[in-house]
Amino acid sequence: MKCRPGDSAQRADNQCTNCVSFGAQCTHVAALSRKNQGLTLNMRTWDKEALKVDDIKSQIDAILSETTPYPVPKDNRLAGALIKALAEYARQLEQQIATQDGASSAPASRGTSSVPPSNHGSVEPVERAMSRLEISREFGATKDVKVLQSARALKAELDPAHNIRRKAFWVSPEQSWEYLDMPHFAPLVFPDADLLDVLVSLYFQYFNPQICLIHAPTFRRQIAKGLHYASHAFGSVVLGVCALASRYTDDLRVGEGHHKGWVYFSQLRAVHGGQCLAKENLLWDLQLFPLMILYAYSLTLPNVARSLTGSGIRIAQTSNLHRLKREEGRLWSVENEMLKRVWWVLVTMDVYVCSLGGKTRATNFEEFDTDLPLEVDDGYWPGEPLSDPLNPWCQPPNIPSRVVFWTHHLRLVEILSFGQKTISTVRRGPFWDNIGCPEWGLNIARELQRSLDAWLDALPPHVRWDPYNLTPDSAFLACAFYGAQMQIHRPFLHEFSSAAACVGAARACAHIIVVYPIQTTPNVLLGACLLSSVLLLLHVKEGRLATKRDLEDVGRCMDRLEKYERVYRVAGRYRDIIREIFQLLKMPEETKNARKRGADVWESDIARPNIYGNEPNAFCDSNPLILPFPLQPAEEQVGEDPVDEFGGFAANLWQDVDLQRYLHGLEVWGGPPTGVRTDTFTY
């Protein structure tokens, strides 16, 4: 315990107020002085009862130091006190070893206590108890209870008579299950230096701008220092980066087709909640989760993706990242900002992965209050050449930050998340009807549409969709916007307003897909292709307002999925689903259950113009594409009869086609690619 400075000198008994309150002997230590020759005061006036082990250890370290000669005390009394202290410390160690050996060789007698008698005059128990009085973590509404529990434990240790907790059930360091550590993995195998440099560049070109997961300058400096060879945690992150970037290179060293990057992904092992995580590796351990999730999604490994998402979120919550905020007056480090961004990436993936698979999410926006990422590009972070030392974390006002795109995407994800937690649940609670909300779902959809409109109006110009100034960020946000709109209104297709919103969003999304750069991460694009095509095919089947352009839009989606399916296995699955739905709606009843990848004759009915030209990355036309439905908030139609004005989604027209059962039974995910062994893969 640290004594209050100057308090002991003001009291008659030369004992500070804190030590008197705790009933402990005052061990107020004076500063080191030349008179004492580097020995602290309690070493100079040595007393076995008040001796602190840290003082002896510091003297031992000084004696054994090979760089600085140890100053032997000239005063015989000091030298004798030092020798006596070292001898007493050695004797205590011998007694402790003998006690442990006896306890391990002979069982303890029933009814006896293994707790050694404590010295009430020593302040070491107080120091140990105070060191365990942790109140820094947040526990929501129960954090006050946690503080009381810590104080209660402190009192119990200071007064052993009131401590009724048995050490066998509370403190058992010999039990291996309480100290699980990272297993010893085989050495990581990295790509060649030239290939590694290419893969890292590809990752930061195509993946990182859309998720803002890794700080590029820091990551490159760590690789240049060879940290991936020394640290298994950082090396795993490097391999995760290589696995994703392998999708965008034709180098045969990374594999071919769906196997691109598997040689790197198969070496990765994500940590789990039972392991003892080292604080110095926390950032890298968490960054590994999103990298593995993205790769598992491309291979249609649903269980791996969902398990990794849930595990990463739980570990992040254990580390208090769900309450991470920047406080005024406190230094905000680069690692803090990266940890915060990892949390948001995990939340985003939780929303999208569970939306595609129809599973329950691990997060809820009402249960965390982490700040949004700082809208500062990598080059302006503290310590970078372009940063301002006097004003850290500041983006130049005349240079728009690319992170603005990501923060607005997070706000869109929050809207979609609320829809999943309300209108897309498995069952509706009876409380809504009891409080007079019979149409609560439709009302929520309308309110969420207003939120989508407000989100769209708040977009900055440099990330807003502009057909005359195409950017990957604007195309990504537009595609995500229409995808969220379709997800929100899809459960209410029997309502004219929701059906019109879905069809309009599907048409606009299909046209955006045409100009979406092929050399861009298709995470949001693939799901939007599937949902848009399904809604448009249903609209064409019986829709009175359907046009031939709807089939052309489906053809555009099919064309884009065909280009992606060469590398992304999930794209091929989505394309097969669209083909099956088309046959289900077009063919007679006896041919509705057609086999996958059947005859391609049916594709002639879908207009598929040469929208890409001769170059694989070319756009459909040389002129800017004008969407038939401008990127504007959807307007609700009031006072119109859905039956008279729109019949595309009338329920009675679909009695002969059980699409709900068909879509529910689709094997969208399934297993890994043929030839890829996952029986030995652990995560």
XYZ file of C-alpha atoms in Angstrom:
683
model
C 0.000 0.000 0.000
C 1.278 3.431 -0.855
C 1.306 5.711 2.137
C 0.016 9.228 1.835
C 3.061 11.478 1.164
C 3.976 13.561 4.197
C 1.200 12.162 6.366
C 3.437 10.014 8.570
C 5.708 12.922 9.435
C 2.758 14.986 10.672
C 1.488 12.342 13.098
C 2.876 11.738 16.573
C 3.419 8.015 16.087
C 4.967 8.495 12.615
C 2.328 6.261 11.039
C 0.250 7.420 8.093
C -3.544 7.580 8.202
C -4.054 4.718 5.699
C -1.939 2.234 7.677
C -3.679 3.142 10.934
C -7.091 2.659 9.290
C -6.154 -0.810 8.035
C -4.378 -1.801 11.230
C -1.118 -2.394 9.369
C 2.449 -1.454 10.144
C 3.507 1.689 8.339
C 6.222 1.047 5.757
C 6.546 4.510 4.364
C 9.564 4.376 2.061
C 11.687 7.423 1.582
C 13.202 8.305 -1.747
C 16.525 6.835 -2.681
C 19.398 8.928 -1.466
C 23.132 8.958 -1.817
C 23.447 8.529 1.905
C 21.752 5.156 1.810
C 23.826 4.138 -1.228
C 20.806 3.116 -3.308
C 19.116 1.097 -0.516
C 15.569 1.947 0.410
C 14.812 2.986 3.953
C 13.041 -0.217 4.915
C 16.083 -2.176 3.727
C 18.377 0.042 5.773
C 16.272 -0.450 8.914
C 15.568 -4.072 8.072
C 12.606 -5.697 9.781
C 11.394 -9.168 8.881
C 7.780 -8.314 9.632
C 7.656 -5.284 7.337
C 10.020 -6.409 4.606
C 8.618 -6.190 1.075
C 9.569 -8.911 -1.351
C 9.825 -6.422 -4.204
C 12.688 -4.667 -2.386
C 14.660 -7.905 -2.154
C 13.968 -8.786 -5.779
C 15.189 -5.391 -6.924
C 18.429 -5.904 -4.995
C 18.870 -9.385 -6.506
C 18.365 -7.966 -9.996
C 20.947 -5.285 -9.310
C 23.471 -7.835 -8.018
C 22.994 -10.110 -11.032
C 23.092 -7.279 -13.546
C 25.843 -7.704 -16.137
C 25.727 -4.130 -17.384
C 25.838 -2.014 -14.223
C 28.246 -2.871 -11.362
C 26.518 -3.322 -8.037
C 27.595 -0.702 -5.418
C 28.505 -2.702 -2.300
C 27.488 -0.753 0.841
C 30.479 0.584 2.742
C 28.547 0.666 5.967
C 28.874 -2.706 7.699
C 25.402 -2.395 9.168
C 23.852 -1.948 5.731
C 25.884 -4.808 4.286
C 24.861 -7.061 7.151
C 21.209 -6.109 6.756
C 21.380 -6.892 3.035
C 22.991 -10.307 3.567
C 20.486 -11.153 6.267
C 17.577 -10.133 4.043
C 18.809 -12.271 1.152
C 19.333 -15.246 3.453
C 15.858 -14.878 4.944
C 14.332 -14.648 1.466
C 16.160 -17.818 0.388
C 14.931 -19.625 3.520
C 11.341 -18.589 2.786
C 11.627 -19.957 -0.745
C 12.922 -23.267 0.599
C 10.008 -23.517 3.010
C 7.511 -22.778 0.247
C 8.997 -25.481 -1.980
C 8.942 -27.982 0.858
C 5.324 -27.132 1.640
C 4.256 -27.590 -1.999
C 6.107 -30.907 -2.279
C 4.441 -32.178 0.887
C 1.000 -31.105 -0.296
C 1.423 -32.870 -3.642
C 2.765 -36.132 -2.145
C 0.389 -36.574 0.803
C -3.373 -35.951 0.682
C -4.721 -33.326 2.998
C -6.464 -34.585 6.094
C -10.189 -34.195 6.197
C -11.245 -31.212 8.237
C -7.868 -29.478 8.068
C -7.341 -26.186 6.323
C -4.576 -25.611 3.804
C -4.663 -21.851 4.270
C -1.405 -20.727 5.924
C -1.662 -18.317 8.851
C -1.363 -14.770 7.663
C 0.639 -12.027 9.249
C -1.705 -9.263 10.312
C 1.227 -6.892 10.687
C 2.296 -7.133 7.046
C 0.821 -4.933 4.356
C 1.414 -7.443 1.556
C -2.110 -8.948 1.825
C -3.533 -5.453 1.514
C -1.456 -4.773 -1.585
C -2.489 -8.050 -3.188
C -6.141 -7.415 -2.455
C -6.033 -3.862 -3.758
C -4.401 -5.051 -6.985
C -7.415 -7.270 -7.617
C -9.925 -4.505 -6.985
C -10.797 -4.036 -10.660
C -13.623 -1.638 -11.465
C -12.535 -0.548 -14.938
C -14.795 -2.882 -16.887
C -18.364 -1.941 -17.716
C -21.153 -4.261 -16.645
C -24.160 -2.289 -17.788
C -26.779 -1.681 -15.119
C -25.075 -4.117 -12.710
C -21.649 -2.481 -12.565
C -22.414 -1.064 -9.091
C -23.038 -4.592 -7.867
C -19.646 -5.623 -9.236
C -17.936 -2.860 -7.279
C -19.631 -4.017 -4.088
C -18.518 -7.570 -4.753
C -14.923 -6.422 -5.198
C -15.047 -4.467 -1.941
C -16.547 -7.473 -0.204
C -13.716 -9.690 -1.445
C -11.193 -7.117 -0.250
C -12.669 -7.132 3.249
C -12.695 -10.929 3.310
C -8.972 -11.112 2.576
C -8.075 -8.479 5.109
C -10.073 -10.336 7.730
C -9.632 -14.111 7.163
C -12.177 -14.883 9.862
C -14.956 -13.704 7.516
C -13.594 -15.499 4.449
C -15.653 -18.675 4.024
C -14.714 -19.341 0.400
C -12.737 -22.565 0.042
C -9.663 -22.259 -2.111
C -10.269 -25.592 -3.809
C -13.343 -24.096 -5.474
C -12.147 -20.541 -5.995
C -8.351 -20.592 -6.417
C -6.880 -23.649 -8.079
C -3.951 -22.643 -10.276
C -2.930 -26.255 -10.728
C -6.073 -26.998 -12.760
C -5.183 -26.943 -16.444
C -8.688 -26.126 -17.647
C -8.536 -22.697 -16.029
C -5.428 -21.715 -17.932
C -6.009 -22.846 -21.481
C -3.408 -21.387 -23.755
C -2.804 -21.308 -27.475
C -1.821 -24.771 -28.682
C 1.484 -25.272 -30.390
C 0.774 -25.117 -34.094
C 3.071 -26.062 -36.898
C 5.178 -23.226 -38.317
C 3.273 -21.037 -40.750
C 4.201 -21.278 -44.412
C 4.154 -17.895 -46.135
C 4.241 -17.109 -49.849
C 7.450 -16.019 -51.487
C 8.543 -12.452 -50.863
C 7.542 -11.214 -54.314
C 4.149 -12.916 -54.142
C 3.566 -11.697 -50.589
C 4.111 -8.109 -51.674
C 1.635 -8.531 -54.544
C -1.022 -10.145 -52.358
C -0.769 -7.451 -49.694
C -1.178 -4.771 -52.362
C -4.221 -6.557 -53.816
C -5.835 -6.801 -50.404
C -5.493 -3.096 -49.706
C -6.754 -2.320 -53.193
C -9.921 -4.437 -53.228
C -10.831 -5.574 -49.704
C -9.672 -3.172 -47.025
C -11.353 -0.048 -48.502
C -14.743 -1.708 -47.976
C -14.226 -2.869 -44.384
C -11.480 -0.572 -42.976
C -10.059 -3.434 -40.935
C -6.276 -2.954 -41.082
C -4.147 0.185 -40.930
C -2.090 -0.159 -44.082
C 1.080 1.786 -43.093
C 1.409 -0.051 -39.776
C 0.751 -3.415 -41.410
C 3.387 -2.873 -44.093
C 5.987 -1.746 -41.570
C 5.387 -4.839 -39.460
C 5.843 -7.098 -42.480
C 9.028 -5.265 -43.461
C 10.419 -5.967 -39.977
C 9.629 -9.675 -40.338
C 7.122 -9.699 -37.494
C 5.055 -12.380 -39.244
C 7.936 -14.803 -38.702
C 8.249 -13.997 -34.986
C 4.573 -13.703 -33.981
C 2.131 -16.511 -34.771
C -0.835 -14.192 -34.202
C 0.363 -11.566 -36.656
C 1.509 -14.237 -39.095
C -2.018 -15.647 -39.122
C -3.388 -12.229 -40.058
C -0.885 -12.043 -42.914
C -2.025 -15.446 -44.189
C -5.661 -14.342 -43.948
C -4.828 -11.319 -46.072
C -3.061 -13.560 -48.585
C -6.009 -15.965 -48.742
C -8.465 -13.199 -49.651
C -6.140 -11.437 -52.082
C -5.521 -14.719 -53.909
C -8.967 -14.310 -55.495
C -7.616 -11.453 -57.595
C -4.420 -12.908 -58.993
C -3.718 -15.474 -61.684
C -0.473 -16.618 -60.096
C -0.578 -20.417 -60.011
C 1.253 -20.469 -56.687
C -1.976 -19.497 -54.879
C -4.074 -22.240 -56.486
C -6.725 -22.274 -59.180
C -10.461 -21.661 -59.317
C -12.286 -22.146 -56.043
C -9.059 -23.366 -54.435
C -7.332 -19.998 -54.697
C -5.920 -19.112 -51.312
C -6.842 -22.417 -49.674
C -3.169 -23.191 -49.045
C -3.101 -20.148 -46.743
C -6.583 -20.426 -45.251
C -6.090 -24.045 -44.214
C -3.259 -22.991 -41.882
C -5.409 -20.574 -39.888
C -6.781 -21.390 -36.452
C -9.036 -18.860 -34.804
C -8.839 -18.506 -31.050
C -11.810 -19.473 -28.916
C -13.323 -18.050 -25.773
C -11.708 -20.576 -23.431
C -8.187 -19.633 -24.349
C -6.142 -17.233 -22.300
C -5.670 -14.366 -24.739
C -2.469 -12.392 -24.514
C -3.149 -8.674 -24.467
C -0.351 -7.976 -26.900
C -2.024 -10.284 -29.458
C -5.635 -9.203 -28.901
C -5.810 -6.975 -31.968
C -4.354 -9.603 -34.293
C -6.487 -12.381 -32.828
C -9.627 -10.339 -33.492
C -8.561 -9.153 -36.948
C -8.223 -12.770 -38.003
C -11.956 -13.415 -37.567
C -13.259 -11.101 -40.349
C -10.605 -12.348 -42.755
C -11.623 -15.959 -42.177
C -15.332 -15.089 -42.369
C -14.972 -13.457 -45.779
C -13.072 -16.412 -47.161
C -15.493 -18.944 -45.679
C -18.404 -17.036 -47.231
C -16.850 -17.306 -50.682
C -16.592 -21.096 -50.242
C -20.182 -21.404 -48.935
C -19.153 -22.669 -45.501
C -22.079 -21.396 -43.404
C -21.265 -23.076 -40.121
C -17.702 -21.804 -40.223
C -18.805 -18.256 -41.033
C -21.477 -18.103 -38.339
C -19.294 -19.750 -35.690
C -16.418 -17.399 -36.398
C -18.722 -14.395 -36.254
C -20.196 -15.375 -32.900
C -16.843 -16.300 -31.377
C -15.211 -13.079 -32.495
C -18.018 -10.973 -31.073
C -17.990 -12.756 -27.713
C -14.228 -12.364 -27.364
C -14.518 -8.690 -28.299
C -17.224 -8.219 -25.673
C -15.025 -9.911 -23.082
C -12.354 -7.346 -23.914
C -14.923 -4.548 -23.461
C -14.798 -3.417 -27.089
C -18.573 -2.985 -27.142
C -18.116 -0.006 -24.779
C -14.969 1.429 -26.353
C -15.098 5.204 -26.585
C -12.699 8.050 -27.077
C -12.596 10.244 -23.980
C -11.446 13.813 -23.798
C -8.100 14.274 -22.137
C -6.999 10.675 -22.694
C -4.554 9.549 -25.343
C -6.259 7.699 -28.186
C -3.734 5.299 -29.660
C -3.591 3.663 -33.058
C -4.335 0.302 -31.473
C -7.476 1.682 -29.815
C -8.826 2.897 -33.131
C -8.058 -0.408 -34.840
C -9.756 -2.353 -32.039
C -12.829 -0.184 -32.441
C -12.886 -0.818 -36.176
C -12.555 -4.555 -35.655
C -15.679 -4.444 -33.509
C -17.691 -2.676 -36.199
C -16.503 -5.086 -38.876
C -17.656 -8.028 -36.746
C -21.045 -6.389 -36.161
C -21.505 -5.755 -39.882
C -20.626 -9.321 -40.777
C -22.958 -10.604 -38.089
C -25.845 -8.711 -39.699
C -25.101 -9.849 -43.257
C -24.128 -13.456 -42.533
C -27.211 -14.079 -40.415
C -29.392 -12.274 -42.950
C -28.262 -14.604 -45.729
C -28.593 -17.714 -43.595
C -31.727 -16.743 -41.698
C -30.080 -17.321 -38.326
C -30.148 -15.435 -35.035
C -27.549 -12.712 -34.622
C -25.063 -12.454 -31.783
C -25.259 -8.663 -31.495
C -27.929 -6.102 -30.797
C -27.428 -2.418 -31.468
C -29.214 -1.595 -28.225
C -26.558 -3.427 -26.209
C -23.398 -1.576 -27.252
C -22.434 2.062 -27.615
C -19.045 1.964 -29.304
C -18.209 5.140 -31.166
C -18.175 5.072 -34.938
C -14.736 4.936 -36.580
C -12.924 8.233 -36.844
C -13.258 9.616 -40.363
C -9.509 9.915 -40.872
C -7.600 8.233 -43.697
C -4.619 6.020 -42.906
C -2.062 8.603 -43.971
C -3.221 11.132 -41.367
C -3.085 8.872 -38.311
C -0.687 9.858 -35.503
C 2.899 9.055 -36.371
C 2.369 9.130 -40.139
C 4.223 11.631 -42.365
C 1.050 13.534 -43.301
C -0.325 13.765 -39.765
C -0.379 16.931 -37.687
C 1.533 16.376 -34.417
C -0.312 19.252 -32.748
C -3.735 18.073 -33.866
C -3.792 14.257 -34.073
C -6.636 12.321 -35.642
C -7.525 15.199 -37.935
C -8.448 14.866 -41.613
C -7.643 17.898 -43.782
C -10.907 19.751 -44.463
C -10.282 19.988 -48.198
C -9.704 16.221 -48.615
C -12.792 13.990 -48.177
C -12.051 10.888 -46.158
C -12.773 7.458 -47.596
C -13.853 6.305 -44.159
C -16.979 8.462 -44.568
C -18.254 5.756 -46.890
C -17.771 3.147 -44.164
C -19.428 5.142 -41.375
C -22.517 5.774 -43.517
C -22.624 2.100 -44.371
C -22.634 1.302 -40.641
C -25.658 3.566 -40.173
C -27.410 1.686 -42.959
C -26.537 -1.621 -41.296
C -28.165 -0.366 -38.102
C -31.439 0.226 -39.960
C -31.311 -3.244 -41.481
C -30.455 -4.706 -38.093
C -33.563 -3.231 -36.505
C -35.678 -4.756 -39.245
C -34.157 -8.163 -38.600
C -34.890 -7.920 -34.879
C -38.526 -6.930 -35.429
C -40.266 -7.815 -38.687
C -37.983 -10.721 -39.663
C -38.244 -12.686 -36.431
C -39.437 -16.289 -36.285
C -42.533 -15.419 -34.293
C -44.218 -12.255 -33.126
C -44.782 -11.723 -29.439
C -48.415 -11.371 -28.308
C -47.626 -8.127 -26.522
C -47.868 -6.129 -29.729
C -51.509 -7.085 -30.182
C -52.256 -6.431 -26.515
C -51.089 -2.832 -26.782
C -53.173 -2.161 -29.878
C -50.671 -2.736 -32.695
C -52.280 -5.299 -35.017
C -50.296 -4.018 -38.031
C -47.106 -3.435 -36.132
C -44.941 -5.139 -38.752
C -46.162 -3.010 -41.635
C -45.889 0.111 -39.505
C -42.293 -0.763 -38.668
C -41.530 -1.286 -42.353
C -42.913 2.151 -43.163
C -40.930 3.753 -40.377
C -37.762 2.001 -41.518
C -38.414 3.271 -45.041
C -38.477 6.802 -43.660
C -35.158 6.081 -41.958
C -33.744 4.839 -45.258
C -34.905 8.032 -46.958
C -33.257 10.154 -44.273
C -30.066 8.123 -44.592
C -30.061 8.692 -48.346
C -30.540 12.431 -47.969
C -27.605 12.630 -45.548
C -25.061 11.061 -47.918
C -22.147 13.353 -48.803
C -21.752 14.152 -52.506
C -18.561 12.131 -52.991
C -20.243 8.855 -51.926
C -23.666 9.508 -53.454
C -24.665 7.592 -56.563
C -23.901 9.590 -59.706
C -24.132 7.863 -63.120
C -21.756 10.453 -64.583
C -19.115 9.910 -61.888
C -18.944 6.218 -61.037
C -16.962 5.200 -57.981
C -16.782 1.837 -56.185
C -17.910 3.462 -52.939
C -21.035 5.022 -54.415
C -21.950 1.803 -56.234
C -21.441 -0.209 -53.057
C -23.647 2.078 -50.961
C -26.362 2.231 -53.618
C -26.408 -1.552 -53.896
C -26.518 -1.904 -50.110
C -29.324 0.667 -49.895
C -31.581 -1.164 -52.332
C -30.686 -4.503 -50.788
C -31.789 -3.239 -47.372
C -34.995 -1.861 -48.866
C -35.833 -5.229 -50.405
C -35.080 -7.025 -47.136
C -37.345 -4.709 -45.150
C -40.349 -4.827 -47.507
C -40.061 -8.461 -48.589
C -42.265 -9.881 -45.767
C -45.148 -7.617 -46.899
C -45.356 -8.321 -50.612
C -49.132 -8.627 -50.287
C -49.208 -4.877 -49.633
C -49.083 -2.701 -52.717
C -46.690 -0.136 -51.238
C -44.187 -2.771 -50.114
C -44.455 -4.698 -53.388
C -43.828 -1.531 -55.391
C -40.844 -0.669 -53.198
C -39.385 -4.155 -53.675
C -39.789 -4.160 -57.456
C -38.406 -0.650 -57.813
C -35.416 -1.519 -55.648
C -34.818 -4.753 -57.586
C -34.832 -2.935 -60.923
C -32.504 -0.189 -59.723
C -30.188 -2.696 -58.056
C -29.959 -4.745 -61.255
C -28.897 -1.660 -63.201
C -26.307 -0.731 -60.603
C -24.869 -4.233 -60.843
C -24.153 -3.609 -64.521
C -21.784 -0.745 -63.780
C -20.375 -2.233 -60.586
C -16.649 -2.758 -61.248
C -15.943 -6.441 -61.777
C -12.598 -6.062 -59.982
C -14.272 -5.223 -56.675
C -15.146 -7.302 -53.655
C -18.670 -8.638 -54.357
C -19.721 -9.207 -50.747
C -22.930 -7.164 -50.905
C -23.306 -7.564 -54.656
C -23.875 -11.327 -54.676
C -26.768 -11.257 -52.234
C -28.305 -8.297 -54.063
C -28.103 -10.193 -57.368
C -30.006 -13.135 -55.930
C -32.713 -11.129 -54.187
C -33.238 -8.778 -57.147
C -33.533 -11.637 -59.622
C -36.014 -13.574 -57.477
C -38.255 -10.553 -56.982
C -38.143 -9.631 -60.662
C -38.978 -13.187 -61.753
C -41.970 -13.251 -59.426
C -43.047 -9.910 -60.819
C -42.737 -11.094 -64.410
C -44.786 -14.219 -63.709
C -48.063 -12.461 -62.973
C -47.284 -8.774 -62.772
C -49.494 -6.545 -64.881
C -46.910 -3.777 -64.711
C -44.011 -6.036 -65.636
C -42.035 -5.268 -68.764
C -39.570 -7.060 -70.963
C -36.810 -5.024 -69.351
C -37.377 -6.976 -66.142
C -36.120 -10.123 -67.863
C -33.208 -8.131 -69.218
C -32.362 -7.088 -65.671
C -32.407 -10.730 -64.594
C -30.053 -11.460 -67.471
C -27.677 -8.771 -66.229
C -27.612 -10.354 -62.797
C -27.021 -13.784 -64.331
C -24.153 -12.439 -66.404
C -22.454 -10.890 -63.412
C -22.870 -14.030 -61.288
C -21.401 -16.104 -64.113
C -18.260 -13.993 -64.079
C -17.895 -14.260 -60.316
C -18.631 -17.989 -60.086
C -15.235 -18.848 -61.520
C -13.692 -17.885 -58.196
C -16.583 -17.392 -55.771
C -18.429 -20.651 -55.336
C -21.380 -18.929 -53.711
C -21.977 -16.995 -56.947
C -22.491 -20.262 -58.820
C -24.974 -21.404 -56.192
C -26.941 -18.193 -56.492
C -27.016 -18.511 -60.267
C -28.391 -22.048 -60.018
C -31.130 -20.836 -57.692
C -32.215 -18.187 -60.191
C -32.300 -20.816 -62.952
C -34.425 -23.142 -60.845
C -36.901 -20.422 -59.944
C -37.247 -19.466 -63.598
C -38.014 -23.055 -64.560
C -40.382 -23.404 -61.625
C -42.397 -20.419 -62.804
C -42.202 -21.113 -66.525
C -42.443 -24.869 -67.015
C -45.521 -27.062 -66.447
C -46.276 -28.613 -63.075
C -44.544 -31.928 -63.821
C -41.248 -30.219 -64.683
C -41.084 -27.807 -61.772
C -38.536 -29.926 -59.915
C -35.936 -29.763 -62.676
C -32.369 -30.710 -61.914
C -29.700 -28.090 -61.380
C -27.548 -27.146 -64.363
C -29.991 -28.682 -66.804
C -30.363 -27.709 -70.432
C -29.484 -24.127 -71.213
C -32.304 -23.664 -73.719
C -34.368 -21.737 -71.195
C -31.773 -18.986 -71.052
C -32.759 -17.879 -74.536
C -35.952 -16.486 -73.027
C -33.924 -14.101 -70.875
C -32.502 -11.262 -72.885
C -28.775 -11.215 -72.216
C -27.149 -8.446 -74.246
C -23.402 -8.072 -74.471
C -23.245 -5.623 -71.627
C -19.539 -5.988 -70.949
C -18.054 -5.563 -74.408
C -14.788 -7.231 -75.320
C -12.967 -6.333 -72.115
C -13.890 -8.206 -68.927
C -13.888 -4.990 -66.905
C -15.682 -2.807 -69.441
C -18.988 -1.167 -68.663
C -22.110 -1.857 -70.687
C -22.080 1.371 -72.706
C -19.764 4.220 -73.400
C -22.437 6.649 -72.220
C -23.303 6.976 -68.530
C -26.078 4.675 -67.414
C -29.308 6.395 -66.374
C -31.337 4.291 -63.996
C -34.998 3.855 -64.884
C -35.727 4.466 -61.202
C -33.656 7.339 -59.808
C -31.906 6.867 -56.525
C -34.546 8.687 -54.534
C -36.637 7.849 -51.484
C -39.524 5.534 -52.241
C -42.921 7.183 -52.122
C -45.862 5.390 -50.581
C -48.954 5.095 -52.725
C -51.958 6.158 -50.707
C -55.558 5.569 -51.678
C -54.889 3.207 -54.605
C -56.368 -0.246 -54.836
C -53.604 -2.837 -55.115
C -55.872 -5.232 -57.002
C -56.834 -2.690 -59.659
C -53.460 -1.020 -60.098
C -51.031 -3.826 -59.401
C -51.497 -7.568 -59.483
C -47.963 -8.848 -59.525
C -47.943 -10.182 -55.987
C -51.556 -11.079 -55.314
C -51.607 -14.144 -53.071
C -54.347 -15.954 -55.023
C -52.179 -16.018 -58.145
C -49.592 -18.222 -56.459
C -51.717 -21.056 -55.170
C -50.225 -23.529 -57.642
C -46.624 -22.641 -56.781
C -45.383 -23.223 -53.245
C -42.455 -20.832 -53.492
C -42.084 -20.418 -49.760
C -41.457 -24.117 -49.259
C -39.181 -24.227 -52.270
C -37.064 -21.260 -51.224
C -36.907 -22.508 -47.646
C -35.494 -25.850 -48.762
C -32.852 -24.480 -51.088
C -29.325 -25.636 -50.367
C -27.808 -22.228 -50.824
C -24.780 -22.973 -48.690
C -24.026 -26.679 -48.610
C -20.464 -27.929 -48.267
C -17.037 -26.958 -49.503
C -15.842 -27.334 -53.096
C -15.133 -30.806 -54.357
C -11.580 -31.794 -53.600
C -11.205 -29.432 -50.651
C -10.830 -31.379 -47.429
C -12.369 -29.778 -44.376
C -12.437 -32.844 -42.132
C -9.113 -31.799 -40.652
C -9.899 -28.091 -40.646
C -10.544 -26.595 -37.224
C -11.476 -23.072 -36.357
